[in-house]
Coordinates of C-alpha atoms in Angstrom, one line a residue:
Chain A
X1 CA -80.1 -17.8 32.7
X2 CA -78.1 -20.4 34.6
X3 CA -79.3 -23.1 32.1
X4 CA -77.5 -21.6 29.3
X5 CA -74.1 -22.5 30.5
X6 CA -74.5 -26.1 29.7
X7 CA -76.1 -25.5 26.3
X8 CA -74.2 -26.6 23.1
X9 CA -75.4 -23.7 21.1
X10 CA -74.2 -20.7 23.1
X11 CA -71.7 -18.7 21.1
X12 CA -68.2 -19.1 22.3
X13 CA -68.9 -22.3 24.1
X14 CA -65.7 -24.3 24.3
X15 CA -67.3 -27.2 22.5
X16 CA -68.4 -25.1 19.4
X17 CA -65.4 -25.5 17.2
X18 CA -64.8 -29.2 18.0
X19 CA -68.4 -30.1 17.4
X20 CA -68.4 -28.1 14.2
X21 CA -65.4 -29.9 12.9
X22 CA -66.8 -33.3 14.0
X23 CA -69.9 -32.5 12.0
X24 CA -67.9 -31.4 9.0
X25 CA -69.3 -27.9 9.2
X26 CA -67.8 -24.4 8.5
X27 CA -67.5 -21.4 8.9
X28 CA -65.0 -20.9 11.7
X29 CA -62.3 -18.4 12.4
X30 CA -59.0 -19.3 13.8
X31 CA -55.9 -17.3 14.8
X32 CA -52.5 -18.9 14.7
X33 CA -49.7 -18.1 17.1
X34 CA -46.1 -19.0 17.2
X35 CA -45.0 -19.4 20.8
X36 CA -42.3 -17.0 22.2
X37 CA -38.7 -17.8 21.8
X38 CA -37.2 -20.5 23.9
X39 CA -35.0 -18.1 25.7
X40 CA -38.0 -16.1 27.0
X41 CA -38.2 -16.3 30.8
X42 CA -41.3 -17.3 32.5
X43 CA -42.5 -13.9 33.6
X44 CA -42.0 -12.5 30.1
X45 CA -43.8 -15.4 28.5
X46 CA -46.8 -14.7 30.6
X47 CA -46.8 -11.1 29.8
X48 CA -46.7 -12.0 26.1
X49 CA -49.5 -14.5 26.6
X50 CA -51.7 -12.1 28.5
X51 CA -51.1 -9.3 25.9
X52 CA -51.9 -11.7 23.0
X53 CA -55.1 -13.0 24.6
X54 CA -56.3 -9.4 25.4
X55 CA -55.8 -8.6 21.7
X56 CA -57.5 -11.7 20.5
X57 CA -60.5 -11.9 22.9
X58 CA -62.6 -9.2 21.2
X59 CA -62.3 -10.9 17.8
X60 CA -65.0 -13.6 18.3
X61 CA -62.5 -16.3 17.3
X62 CA -63.7 -20.0 17.4
X63 CA -60.2 -21.2 18.4
X64 CA -56.5 -20.8 18.4
X65 CA -53.7 -22.6 16.6
X66 CA -50.3 -22.9 18.3
X67 CA -47.6 -23.8 15.8
X68 CA -44.7 -26.1 16.4
X69 CA -41.6 -24.6 14.7
X70 CA -38.5 -26.4 13.6
X71 CA -35.4 -25.4 11.9
X72 CA -36.4 -27.0 8.5
X73 CA -32.9 -27.0 7.3
X74 CA -33.8 -29.8 4.9
X75 CA -36.5 -27.6 3.3
X76 CA -34.3 -25.6 1.1
X77 CA -30.7 -25.2 0.0
X78 CA -31.3 -21.4 -0.1
X79 CA -30.3 -19.6 3.1
X80 CA -33.2 -18.9 5.5
X81 CA -34.1 -15.1 5.2
X82 CA -34.6 -14.9 8.9
X83 CA -32.5 -16.8 11.3
X84 CA -34.1 -19.8 13.0
X85 CA -35.2 -19.1 16.5
X86 CA -36.3 -22.2 18.6
X87 CA -39.5 -21.4 20.4
X88 CA -41.3 -22.6 23.6
X89 CA -43.0 -25.9 23.0
X90 CA -46.5 -25.1 22.0
X91 CA -48.0 -27.6 24.4
X92 CA -46.0 -26.3 27.3
X93 CA -46.9 -22.7 26.3
X94 CA -50.5 -23.6 26.3
X95 CA -50.3 -25.5 29.5
X96 CA -48.3 -22.8 31.5
X97 CA -49.3 -19.5 29.9
X98 CA -52.7 -19.8 28.2
X99 CA -54.8 -21.2 31.0
X100 CA -57.3 -18.3 30.9
X101 CA -58.2 -19.1 27.2
X102 CA -61.4 -21.0 27.4
X103 CA -62.0 -22.0 23.7
X104 CA -60.5 -24.9 21.7
X105 CA -56.9 -24.9 20.8
X106 CA -55.2 -26.7 17.9
X107 CA -51.7 -27.7 18.9
X108 CA -49.3 -28.5 16.1
X109 CA -46.7 -31.3 16.5
X110 CA -43.8 -31.7 14.1
X111 CA -43.7 -35.4 14.7
X112 CA -40.2 -35.9 13.5
X113 CA -38.8 -34.0 16.5
X114 CA -40.2 -36.4 19.1
X115 CA -39.7 -40.0 20.1
X116 CA -42.7 -42.2 19.8
X117 CA -43.1 -42.5 23.6
X118 CA -42.9 -38.8 24.1
X119 CA -45.7 -38.3 21.4
X120 CA -47.7 -41.1 23.1
X121 CA -47.4 -39.6 26.5
X122 CA -48.4 -36.1 25.3
X123 CA -51.3 -37.3 23.1
X124 CA -52.7 -39.5 26.1
X125 CA -52.7 -36.5 28.4
X126 CA -54.8 -34.1 26.2
X127 CA -58.4 -33.3 26.8
X128 CA -60.4 -34.0 23.6
X129 CA -63.0 -31.5 24.8
X130 CA -60.6 -28.7 24.7
X131 CA -57.7 -29.5 22.4
X132 CA -57.1 -30.8 18.9
X133 CA -53.8 -31.6 17.2
X134 CA -52.3 -31.2 13.8
X135 CA -49.6 -33.8 13.2
X136 CA -47.0 -32.5 10.8
X137 CA -44.7 -34.8 8.8
X138 CA -41.2 -34.0 7.6
X139 CA -40.7 -31.3 5.0
X140 CA -38.7 -33.6 2.8
X141 CA -38.4 -37.4 2.5
X142 CA -34.6 -37.2 3.3
X143 CA -35.1 -35.5 6.7
X144 CA -34.0 -37.4 9.7
X145 CA -37.1 -38.1 11.9
X146 CA -37.6 -39.7 15.3
X147 CA -41.2 -40.6 14.5
X148 CA -42.8 -40.8 11.0
X149 CA -46.1 -39.3 10.2
X150 CA -47.7 -42.7 9.7
X151 CA -46.5 -43.9 13.1
X152 CA -47.6 -40.7 14.8
X153 CA -51.1 -41.3 13.3
X154 CA -51.2 -44.8 14.6
X155 CA -50.1 -43.7 18.1
X156 CA -52.9 -41.1 18.2
X157 CA -55.4 -43.7 17.3
X158 CA -54.3 -45.9 20.1
X159 CA -53.4 -43.4 22.7
X160 CA -56.3 -41.0 22.4
X161 CA -58.8 -41.8 19.6
X162 CA -61.3 -39.2 20.7
X163 CA -58.6 -36.4 20.3
X164 CA -59.5 -34.7 17.0
X165 CA -56.9 -34.8 14.4
X166 CA -56.1 -32.4 11.6
X167 CA -53.5 -32.4 8.7
X168 CA -51.6 -29.9 6.7
X169 CA -52.8 -29.1 3.1
X170 CA -50.4 -27.7 0.6
X171 CA -51.9 -26.2 -2.6
X172 CA -48.5 -25.6 -4.0
X173 CA -47.7 -29.3 -3.8
X174 CA -50.8 -30.0 -5.8
X175 CA -49.7 -27.6 -8.5
X176 CA -46.4 -29.5 -8.8
X177 CA -47.7 -33.1 -8.4
X178 CA -51.5 -33.1 -8.9
X179 CA -52.0 -35.6 -6.1
X180 CA -52.3 -33.5 -3.0
X181 CA -56.1 -34.3 -2.9
X182 CA -55.2 -38.0 -2.7
X183 CA -52.7 -37.5 0.0
X184 CA -55.3 -35.7 2.0
X185 CA -57.8 -38.5 1.5
X186 CA -55.1 -40.9 2.8
X187 CA -54.6 -38.6 5.9
X188 CA -58.4 -38.7 6.3
X189 CA -58.3 -42.6 6.3
X190 CA -55.6 -42.3 9.0
X191 CA -58.0 -40.2 11.1
X192 CA -57.8 -36.5 10.0
X193 CA -61.0 -34.6 10.3
X194 CA -59.9 -31.2 9.1
X195 CA -57.1 -29.6 7.1
X196 CA -55.2 -26.4 7.5
X197 CA -53.4 -24.9 4.4
X198 CA -50.2 -23.1 4.6
X199 CA -50.5 -19.3 3.8
X200 CA -52.5 -18.8 0.7
X201 CA -51.2 -16.2 -1.8
X202 CA -52.2 -18.3 -4.9
X203 CA -56.0 -18.5 -4.8
X204 CA -56.0 -20.4 -8.0
X205 CA -53.8 -23.2 -6.5
X206 CA -56.1 -23.4 -3.5
X207 CA -59.2 -23.7 -5.7
X208 CA -57.6 -26.4 -7.8
X209 CA -56.8 -28.5 -4.7
X210 CA -60.1 -28.2 -3.0
X211 CA -62.0 -28.8 -6.2
X212 CA -60.0 -32.0 -6.9
X213 CA -60.5 -33.0 -3.2
X214 CA -64.2 -32.4 -3.2
X215 CA -64.9 -34.1 -6.5
X216 CA -62.8 -37.1 -5.4
X217 CA -64.7 -37.2 -2.0
X218 CA -67.9 -37.4 -4.0
X219 CA -66.6 -40.1 -6.3
X220 CA -65.5 -42.1 -3.2
X221 CA -68.6 -41.4 -1.2
X222 CA -66.6 -39.7 1.5
X223 CA -67.8 -36.8 3.6
X224 CA -65.4 -33.8 2.9
X225 CA -63.5 -32.5 5.9
X226 CA -63.4 -28.7 6.5
X227 CA -60.4 -26.8 5.2
X228 CA -59.0 -23.9 7.1
X229 CA -57.4 -21.5 4.7
X230 CA -54.6 -19.5 6.2
X231 CA -54.1 -15.8 5.4
X232 CA -51.3 -13.6 6.5
X233 CA -50.3 -10.0 5.9
X234 CA -46.7 -9.2 4.7
X235 CA -45.2 -5.9 5.8
X236 CA -41.9 -6.1 3.9
X237 CA -40.2 -7.8 0.9
X238 CA -38.1 -9.6 3.5
X239 CA -41.3 -11.2 4.9
X240 CA -42.3 -12.1 1.4
X241 CA -38.9 -13.7 0.7
X242 CA -39.4 -15.7 3.9
X243 CA -42.9 -16.8 2.8
X244 CA -41.4 -18.0 -0.5
X245 CA -38.7 -19.8 1.5
X246 CA -41.4 -21.6 3.4
X247 CA -42.8 -22.8 0.1
X248 CA -45.6 -20.4 -0.4
X249 CA -46.4 -19.7 -4.1
X250 CA -46.7 -15.9 -4.6
X251 CA -48.1 -14.9 -8.1
X252 CA -46.2 -12.3 -9.9
X253 CA -48.9 -9.6 -9.7
X254 CA -49.0 -9.9 -5.9
X255 CA -45.2 -9.6 -5.7
X256 CA -45.3 -6.6 -8.1
X257 CA -47.9 -4.7 -6.1
X258 CA -46.1 -5.3 -2.9
X259 CA -42.8 -4.3 -4.4
X260 CA -44.2 -1.0 -5.7
X261 CA -46.5 -0.2 -2.8
X262 CA -46.0 3.0 -0.9
X263 CA -47.5 1.0 2.0
X264 CA -46.6 -2.7 1.7
X265 CA -48.4 -3.7 4.8
X266 CA -51.7 -2.0 3.8
X267 CA -51.5 -3.4 0.2
X268 CA -50.9 -6.9 1.6
X269 CA -53.8 -6.4 4.0
X270 CA -56.1 -5.6 1.0
X271 CA -54.8 -8.5 -1.0
X272 CA -55.4 -10.9 1.8
X273 CA -59.0 -9.5 2.3
X274 CA -59.7 -9.9 -1.4
X275 CA -58.3 -13.4 -1.6
X276 CA -60.2 -14.6 1.4
X277 CA -63.4 -13.1 0.1
X278 CA -62.8 -14.9 -3.1
X279 CA -62.2 -18.2 -1.5
X280 CA -65.3 -17.7 0.8
X281 CA -67.5 -17.1 -2.2
X282 CA -66.1 -20.0 -4.0
X283 CA -66.5 -22.5 -1.1
X284 CA -70.0 -21.3 -0.3
X285 CA -71.2 -21.6 -3.9
X286 CA -70.1 -25.2 -3.9
X287 CA -71.1 -26.0 -0.3
X288 CA -67.5 -26.8 0.7
X289 CA -67.1 -26.6 4.5
X290 CA -64.3 -24.1 5.3
X291 CA -62.8 -21.9 7.9
X292 CA -60.3 -19.1 7.9
X293 CA -57.1 -19.0 9.8
X294 CA -55.2 -15.7 10.2
X295 CA -51.5 -16.1 11.0
X296 CA -48.9 -13.5 11.9
X297 CA -45.8 -14.6 10.1
X298 CA -43.6 -11.8 11.3
X299 CA -43.0 -10.7 15.0
X300 CA -43.1 -7.0 14.1
X301 CA -45.7 -5.2 16.1
X302 CA -47.3 -3.5 13.1
X303 CA -47.7 -6.8 11.3
X304 CA -49.2 -8.4 14.3
X305 CA -51.7 -5.6 14.7
X306 CA -52.6 -5.8 11.0
X307 CA -53.2 -9.5 11.4
X308 CA -55.6 -8.9 14.3
X309 CA -57.4 -6.2 12.2
X310 CA -57.6 -8.8 9.3
X311 CA -59.1 -11.4 11.6
X312 CA -61.7 -8.8 12.9
X313 CA -62.7 -7.9 9.3
X314 CA -62.9 -11.5 8.1
X315 CA -65.1 -12.3 11.1
X316 CA -67.6 -9.9 9.5
X317 CA -67.6 -12.0 6.3
X318 CA -68.2 -15.3 8.0
X319 CA -71.6 -16.7 9.0
X320 CA -71.0 -18.2 12.4
Chain B
X1 CA -81.3 19.5 -29.8
X2 CA -79.8 19.6 -33.2
X3 CA -76.4 20.7 -31.9
X4 CA -76.1 17.4 -30.0
X5 CA -75.4 15.4 -33.2
X6 CA -71.9 16.8 -33.5
X7 CA -70.9 16.4 -29.9
X8 CA -68.2 14.0 -28.9
X9 CA -69.8 12.9 -25.8
X10 CA -73.2 11.5 -27.0
X11 CA -73.4 7.9 -26.0
X12 CA -73.2 5.6 -29.0
X13 CA -71.5 8.1 -31.2
X14 CA -69.4 6.3 -33.8
X15 CA -66.3 8.2 -32.5
X16 CA -66.6 7.1 -29.0
X17 CA -64.6 3.9 -28.9
X18 CA -61.8 5.2 -31.1
X19 CA -61.4 8.4 -29.2
X20 CA -61.4 6.5 -26.0
X21 CA -58.7 4.1 -27.2
X22 CA -56.6 7.0 -28.5
X23 CA -57.0 8.6 -25.2
X24 CA -55.9 5.3 -23.4
X25 CA -59.1 5.2 -21.6
X26 CA -61.5 2.3 -20.5
X27 CA -64.2 1.0 -19.8
X28 CA -65.6 -0.2 -23.1
X29 CA -67.6 -3.2 -24.2
X30 CA -67.0 -5.2 -27.4
X31 CA -68.6 -8.1 -29.0
X32 CA -66.6 -10.5 -31.2
X33 CA -68.1 -12.3 -34.2
X34 CA -66.7 -14.8 -36.5
X35 CA -68.1 -14.3 -40.1
X36 CA -70.4 -16.9 -41.7
X37 CA -68.9 -19.8 -43.5
X38 CA -67.3 -19.1 -46.9
X39 CA -69.8 -21.3 -48.5
X40 CA -72.8 -19.1 -47.3
X41 CA -74.6 -17.4 -50.2
X42 CA -75.1 -13.7 -50.3
X43 CA -78.8 -13.7 -49.2
X44 CA -78.2 -16.1 -46.3
X45 CA -75.1 -14.0 -45.2
X46 CA -77.3 -10.9 -45.1
X47 CA -80.0 -12.7 -43.0
X48 CA -77.3 -13.8 -40.5
X49 CA -75.9 -10.3 -40.4
X50 CA -79.3 -8.8 -39.8
X51 CA -80.2 -11.2 -37.1
X52 CA -76.9 -10.7 -35.4
X53 CA -77.2 -7.0 -35.4
X54 CA -80.7 -7.2 -34.1
X55 CA -79.4 -9.2 -31.2
X56 CA -76.6 -6.9 -30.5
X57 CA -78.1 -3.5 -30.9
X58 CA -79.8 -3.5 -27.5
X59 CA -76.7 -4.3 -25.6
X60 CA -75.1 -0.8 -25.6
X61 CA -71.9 -2.1 -27.2
X62 CA -69.0 0.3 -28.0
X63 CA -67.9 -1.7 -30.9
X64 CA -67.7 -5.0 -32.7
X65 CA -64.8 -7.2 -33.4
X66 CA -64.6 -9.3 -36.6
X67 CA -62.3 -12.2 -36.4
X68 CA -60.2 -13.5 -39.3
X69 CA -60.0 -17.3 -39.0
X70 CA -57.3 -19.5 -40.4
X71 CA -56.8 -23.2 -40.3
X72 CA -53.9 -22.9 -37.8
X73 CA -52.6 -26.3 -38.7
X74 CA -49.2 -25.3 -37.4
X75 CA -50.7 -24.5 -33.9
X76 CA -50.9 -28.0 -32.7
X77 CA -50.0 -31.6 -33.5
X78 CA -53.2 -32.6 -31.7
X79 CA -56.3 -33.0 -33.9
X80 CA -58.5 -30.0 -34.1
X81 CA -61.7 -30.8 -32.0
X82 CA -63.9 -29.1 -34.6
X83 CA -63.2 -29.3 -38.3
X84 CA -61.8 -26.1 -39.7
X85 CA -64.4 -24.2 -41.8
X86 CA -63.1 -21.3 -43.8
X87 CA -65.3 -18.2 -43.4
X88 CA -66.1 -15.2 -45.3
X89 CA -63.4 -12.5 -45.2
X90 CA -64.2 -10.3 -42.2
X91 CA -63.5 -7.1 -44.2
X92 CA -65.8 -8.2 -47.0
X93 CA -68.5 -9.3 -44.5
X94 CA -68.3 -5.8 -42.9
X95 CA -68.4 -4.0 -46.4
X96 CA -71.2 -6.1 -47.8
X97 CA -73.4 -7.1 -44.9
X98 CA -72.9 -4.9 -41.9
X99 CA -73.5 -1.5 -43.5
X100 CA -76.2 -0.6 -41.1
X101 CA -73.9 -0.9 -38.0
X102 CA -72.9 2.7 -37.2
X103 CA -70.4 2.1 -34.4
X104 CA -66.6 1.3 -34.7
X105 CA -65.5 -2.1 -35.9
X106 CA -62.2 -3.8 -35.2
X107 CA -61.3 -6.1 -38.1
X108 CA -58.7 -8.7 -37.5
X109 CA -56.2 -9.6 -40.2
X110 CA -54.1 -12.7 -40.0
X111 CA -51.3 -11.1 -41.9
X112 CA -49.5 -14.3 -43.1
X113 CA -52.5 -15.1 -45.3
X114 CA -52.1 -12.0 -47.4
X115 CA -49.5 -10.8 -49.8
X116 CA -48.0 -7.3 -48.9
X117 CA -49.8 -5.6 -51.7
X118 CA -53.1 -7.0 -50.7
X119 CA -52.6 -5.8 -47.1
X120 CA -51.5 -2.4 -48.3
X121 CA -54.5 -2.0 -50.6
X122 CA -56.9 -3.0 -47.9
X123 CA -55.3 -0.8 -45.2
X124 CA -55.3 2.2 -47.5
X125 CA -58.9 1.9 -48.2
X126 CA -60.2 1.9 -44.6
X127 CA -61.8 4.9 -42.9
X128 CA -59.9 5.5 -39.6
X129 CA -63.0 7.2 -38.2
X130 CA -64.9 4.0 -38.4
X131 CA -62.6 1.1 -38.4
X132 CA -59.6 -0.2 -36.4
X133 CA -57.6 -3.3 -37.2
X134 CA -55.8 -5.9 -35.2
X135 CA -52.9 -7.5 -37.1
X136 CA -52.2 -11.0 -36.1
X137 CA -48.9 -12.8 -36.6
X138 CA -48.4 -16.5 -37.2
X139 CA -49.2 -18.9 -34.4
X140 CA -45.7 -20.5 -34.6
X141 CA -42.4 -19.4 -35.9
X142 CA -42.3 -22.3 -38.4
X143 CA -45.5 -21.2 -40.1
X144 CA -45.3 -20.3 -43.8
X145 CA -46.4 -16.7 -44.1
X146 CA -46.9 -14.3 -47.0
X147 CA -46.3 -11.2 -44.8
X148 CA -44.6 -11.1 -41.5
X149 CA -46.1 -9.1 -38.6
X150 CA -43.2 -6.7 -38.6
X151 CA -43.7 -6.0 -42.3
X152 CA -47.5 -5.7 -41.8
X153 CA -46.9 -3.1 -39.1
X154 CA -44.6 -1.1 -41.4
X155 CA -47.2 -1.3 -44.2
X156 CA -49.9 0.0 -42.0
X157 CA -47.8 3.0 -40.8
X158 CA -47.0 3.9 -44.5
X159 CA -50.4 3.1 -45.9
X160 CA -52.8 4.5 -43.3
X161 CA -51.0 5.9 -40.3
X162 CA -54.2 7.2 -38.7
X163 CA -55.8 3.8 -38.8
X164 CA -55.8 2.7 -35.1
X165 CA -53.9 -0.5 -34.6
X166 CA -54.3 -3.3 -32.0
X167 CA -52.4 -6.4 -31.0
X168 CA -53.1 -9.8 -29.5
X169 CA -52.1 -10.4 -25.9
X170 CA -51.6 -13.9 -24.7
X171 CA -51.5 -14.4 -20.9
X172 CA -50.7 -18.1 -21.3
X173 CA -47.6 -17.2 -23.2
X174 CA -46.5 -15.0 -20.3
X175 CA -47.0 -17.9 -17.9
X176 CA -44.6 -20.0 -20.2
X177 CA -42.1 -17.3 -21.1
X178 CA -42.4 -14.4 -18.7
X179 CA -41.8 -11.9 -21.6
X180 CA -45.2 -11.2 -23.1
X181 CA -45.3 -7.7 -21.5
X182 CA -42.1 -6.9 -23.5
X183 CA -43.6 -8.3 -26.7
X184 CA -46.5 -6.0 -26.1
X185 CA -44.3 -3.0 -25.5
X186 CA -42.5 -3.8 -28.8
X187 CA -45.9 -4.0 -30.6
X188 CA -46.7 -0.7 -29.0
X189 CA -43.5 0.7 -30.4
X190 CA -44.7 -0.6 -33.8
X191 CA -47.9 1.4 -33.4
X192 CA -50.3 -0.7 -31.3
X193 CA -52.7 1.4 -29.2
X194 CA -54.8 -1.4 -27.6
X195 CA -54.6 -5.1 -27.0
X196 CA -57.2 -7.8 -27.0
X197 CA -56.6 -11.0 -25.1
X198 CA -57.5 -14.5 -26.1
X199 CA -60.4 -16.0 -24.1
X200 CA -59.5 -15.7 -20.4
X201 CA -60.1 -18.7 -18.1
X202 CA -57.0 -18.2 -16.0
X203 CA -57.6 -14.9 -14.3
X204 CA -54.3 -15.2 -12.4
X205 CA -52.4 -15.4 -15.6
X206 CA -54.2 -12.4 -17.0
X207 CA -53.3 -10.5 -13.8
X208 CA -49.7 -11.5 -14.0
X209 CA -49.4 -10.2 -17.6
X210 CA -51.1 -6.8 -17.1
X211 CA -49.2 -6.3 -13.8
X212 CA -45.9 -6.8 -15.5
X213 CA -47.0 -4.7 -18.4
X214 CA -48.1 -1.8 -16.2
X215 CA -45.0 -1.7 -14.0
X216 CA -42.8 -2.0 -17.2
X217 CA -44.8 1.0 -18.7
X218 CA -44.2 3.0 -15.5
X219 CA -40.5 2.1 -15.5
X220 CA -40.1 3.2 -19.2
X221 CA -42.3 6.2 -18.9
X222 CA -44.8 4.9 -21.4
X223 CA -48.6 5.4 -21.3
X224 CA -50.4 2.0 -20.9
X225 CA -52.6 1.0 -23.7
X226 CA -56.0 -0.4 -22.9
X227 CA -56.5 -4.2 -22.7
X228 CA -59.8 -5.8 -23.9
X229 CA -60.2 -9.0 -21.9
X230 CA -62.1 -11.6 -23.8
X231 CA -64.7 -13.8 -22.1
X232 CA -66.7 -16.6 -23.6
X233 CA -69.2 -19.2 -22.3
X234 CA -68.6 -22.9 -22.9
X235 CA -71.6 -25.1 -23.3
X236 CA -70.0 -28.5 -23.6
X237 CA -66.8 -30.3 -22.8
X238 CA -66.1 -30.4 -26.6
X239 CA -66.1 -26.6 -26.7
X240 CA -63.7 -26.7 -23.7
X241 CA -61.5 -29.1 -25.5
X242 CA -61.5 -26.6 -28.5
X243 CA -60.6 -23.7 -26.2
X244 CA -57.7 -25.8 -24.9
X245 CA -56.6 -26.6 -28.5
X246 CA -56.6 -22.9 -29.2
X247 CA -54.1 -22.4 -26.4
X248 CA -56.5 -21.2 -23.7
X249 CA -55.3 -22.2 -20.2
X250 CA -58.2 -23.7 -18.2
X251 CA -57.6 -24.1 -14.5
X252 CA -58.4 -27.5 -13.1
X253 CA -61.3 -26.1 -10.8
X254 CA -63.0 -24.7 -13.8
X255 CA -62.8 -27.8 -15.8
X256 CA -64.0 -29.8 -12.7
X257 CA -67.0 -27.6 -12.3
X258 CA -67.9 -27.9 -16.0
X259 CA -67.4 -31.6 -16.1
X260 CA -69.7 -32.2 -13.2
X261 CA -72.3 -29.5 -13.9
X262 CA -75.9 -30.4 -14.5
X263 CA -76.0 -27.3 -16.7
X264 CA -72.5 -26.8 -18.3
X265 CA -73.5 -23.5 -20.1
X266 CA -75.0 -22.0 -17.0
X267 CA -72.0 -23.0 -14.9
X268 CA -69.7 -21.4 -17.5
X269 CA -71.8 -18.3 -17.7
X270 CA -71.4 -17.8 -13.9
X271 CA -67.7 -18.5 -14.1
X272 CA -67.3 -15.9 -16.9
X273 CA -69.2 -13.4 -14.9
X274 CA -67.2 -14.0 -11.7
X275 CA -63.9 -13.8 -13.6
X276 CA -64.9 -10.7 -15.5
X277 CA -65.9 -9.0 -12.1
X278 CA -62.6 -10.0 -10.6
X279 CA -60.5 -8.5 -13.4
X280 CA -62.7 -5.4 -13.5
X281 CA -62.1 -4.9 -9.8
X282 CA -58.4 -5.6 -10.2
X283 CA -57.9 -3.1 -13.0
X284 CA -60.0 -0.3 -11.4
X285 CA -58.1 -0.5 -8.1
X286 CA -54.9 0.0 -10.1
X287 CA -56.2 2.5 -12.7
X288 CA -55.3 0.1 -15.5
X289 CA -57.5 1.0 -18.6
X290 CA -59.4 -1.9 -19.8
X291 CA -62.4 -3.1 -21.8
X292 CA -64.4 -6.4 -22.1
X293 CA -64.8 -8.3 -25.2
X294 CA -67.5 -11.0 -25.3
X295 CA -67.0 -13.8 -27.9
X296 CA -69.1 -16.7 -29.0
X297 CA -66.7 -19.6 -29.6
X298 CA -69.3 -22.0 -30.6
X299 CA -72.0 -21.5 -33.3
X300 CA -74.7 -23.3 -31.3
X301 CA -77.7 -21.1 -30.8
X302 CA -77.9 -21.6 -27.0
X303 CA -74.2 -20.6 -26.7
X304 CA -74.7 -17.5 -28.8
X305 CA -77.7 -16.5 -26.8
X306 CA -75.8 -17.0 -23.6
X307 CA -72.9 -14.8 -24.9
X308 CA -75.4 -12.0 -25.7
X309 CA -76.8 -12.4 -22.2
X310 CA -73.2 -12.3 -20.7
X311 CA -72.5 -9.0 -22.6
X312 CA -75.8 -7.5 -21.3
X313 CA -74.9 -8.4 -17.8
X314 CA -71.3 -7.2 -18.2
X315 CA -72.6 -3.8 -19.5
X316 CA -74.1 -3.3 -16.1
X317 CA -70.8 -3.7 -14.4
X318 CA -69.0 -1.2 -16.6
X319 CA -68.8 2.5 -16.2
X320 CA -69.3 4.0 -19.7

């Protein structure tokens, strides 16, 4: 039995997700966390981390995502439905509080928040066998940034070329501008090996984007990178409003069902499950590598528990 | 056994579809035909009718639809991909050539083509136990019409109030104007008891329309009328171009798959099947009464045969 520990193929091995993404292969399951609020003291942060990992360990995840939140005041002239709460830095939260998590972690960096030297120092220090990063550009071209996405990509290539890099994919932008697939291919040129979507409520928009992306990959002779499609439950109309504020396209029929539901959270859960099953079937039929990412948008306990339940049910739909 | 002949419940009884629609109930299967070209001689028209009915009889249809075609030159400044071919009048075709078909038939009337007295005479002569009609308004408000849709509805109420009336539902118009559900409710006020969509390639648009329609029915305390969702296969990019010319919204991913398919017709067949299954599941979960209508857009033999195969496979998905 001792020989198995060094094997690549043992389920849950820390290398699994990273090797899979390097090989352009699906079907993986991720769970995305937002770190606790910045004001959280060290002991409480550890309690939250321990409780979170205890919830997530039985799910058979392939990895975690840690989001990097910013105020995004440039996003939208409309008032933010929930007040902005700065959170612990996801890299710090990982280093200080998630040490017992053995599987790969994808840490987001909103690059505009950091000076080039800060980014370089952080990127250099990361272990490519355990960590991947998604570098996120500014939400609008008018945002004030300390480092541009292009510069951040260059820094990653110099500072830690083996550190696997991902990018954000926004189907809604493709609906508006028809060029998101070309932006993704440009990110791939800059080193990206996987993409993570924002929360998907518009399956048609997601299909349009990956369809254009895959046919363009074929035309250019490029191997397609796996997409992780993000799903989330929504327990109230306020959460839905927040998703819209974040730029998530919510079809009318979904909004109608949520608005009239006797149990909004359960209705949303069933919608997410149906949408995920639809995208899984779509990608499989076309041999497009994909994964699923489950995110808890809200910090309400019932919504977190429903997200965990969603991840467990989606695990059953994936071939690992 | 002789008593069964008068029962309402015997499968395939001529009353079935009409009673079902009167009762606001699904799940029915229709097949839509375009009559042969106007230039077809009587003997040839009968051969076509006999061959068509021989193909359709084994399918377990609940009824037929006969389209009334017009040139629709006002529809679109873009050149029509296929030349316009006037066809036999659907009412004449039914009367002269489809006499052996025992089940209900829905005859379309493009009302603008007829003078009020012509419409009145035809409507008066129809047997409400065997026939229903869908009255179709002009495609644009600038079209020259001999009778308006409003007047045609009034004539139907006076001339043959028991003749069951349907209307056309256009999800794509709902996408553009957000008020198609209100137009349908106005048609319902004018006597419509069912709706038939144009060909569905955009499932999301169809869901948005019926969702808004159903919640509006609930708000107004109106019983929802059944929708027949129309599906069609597409065997070539030229047929797809024609569907677009007709106003059908075709999502990018569908067009991409068809464009790159080694077998366009088979790809389209699988897409139609998937879309129909999706809408069936959607409507059932919400108790929205619905039916399925299969239409052969093209007159190519392989496309007609694929439509028949599609109807047969969809029959298996419906609870009759």
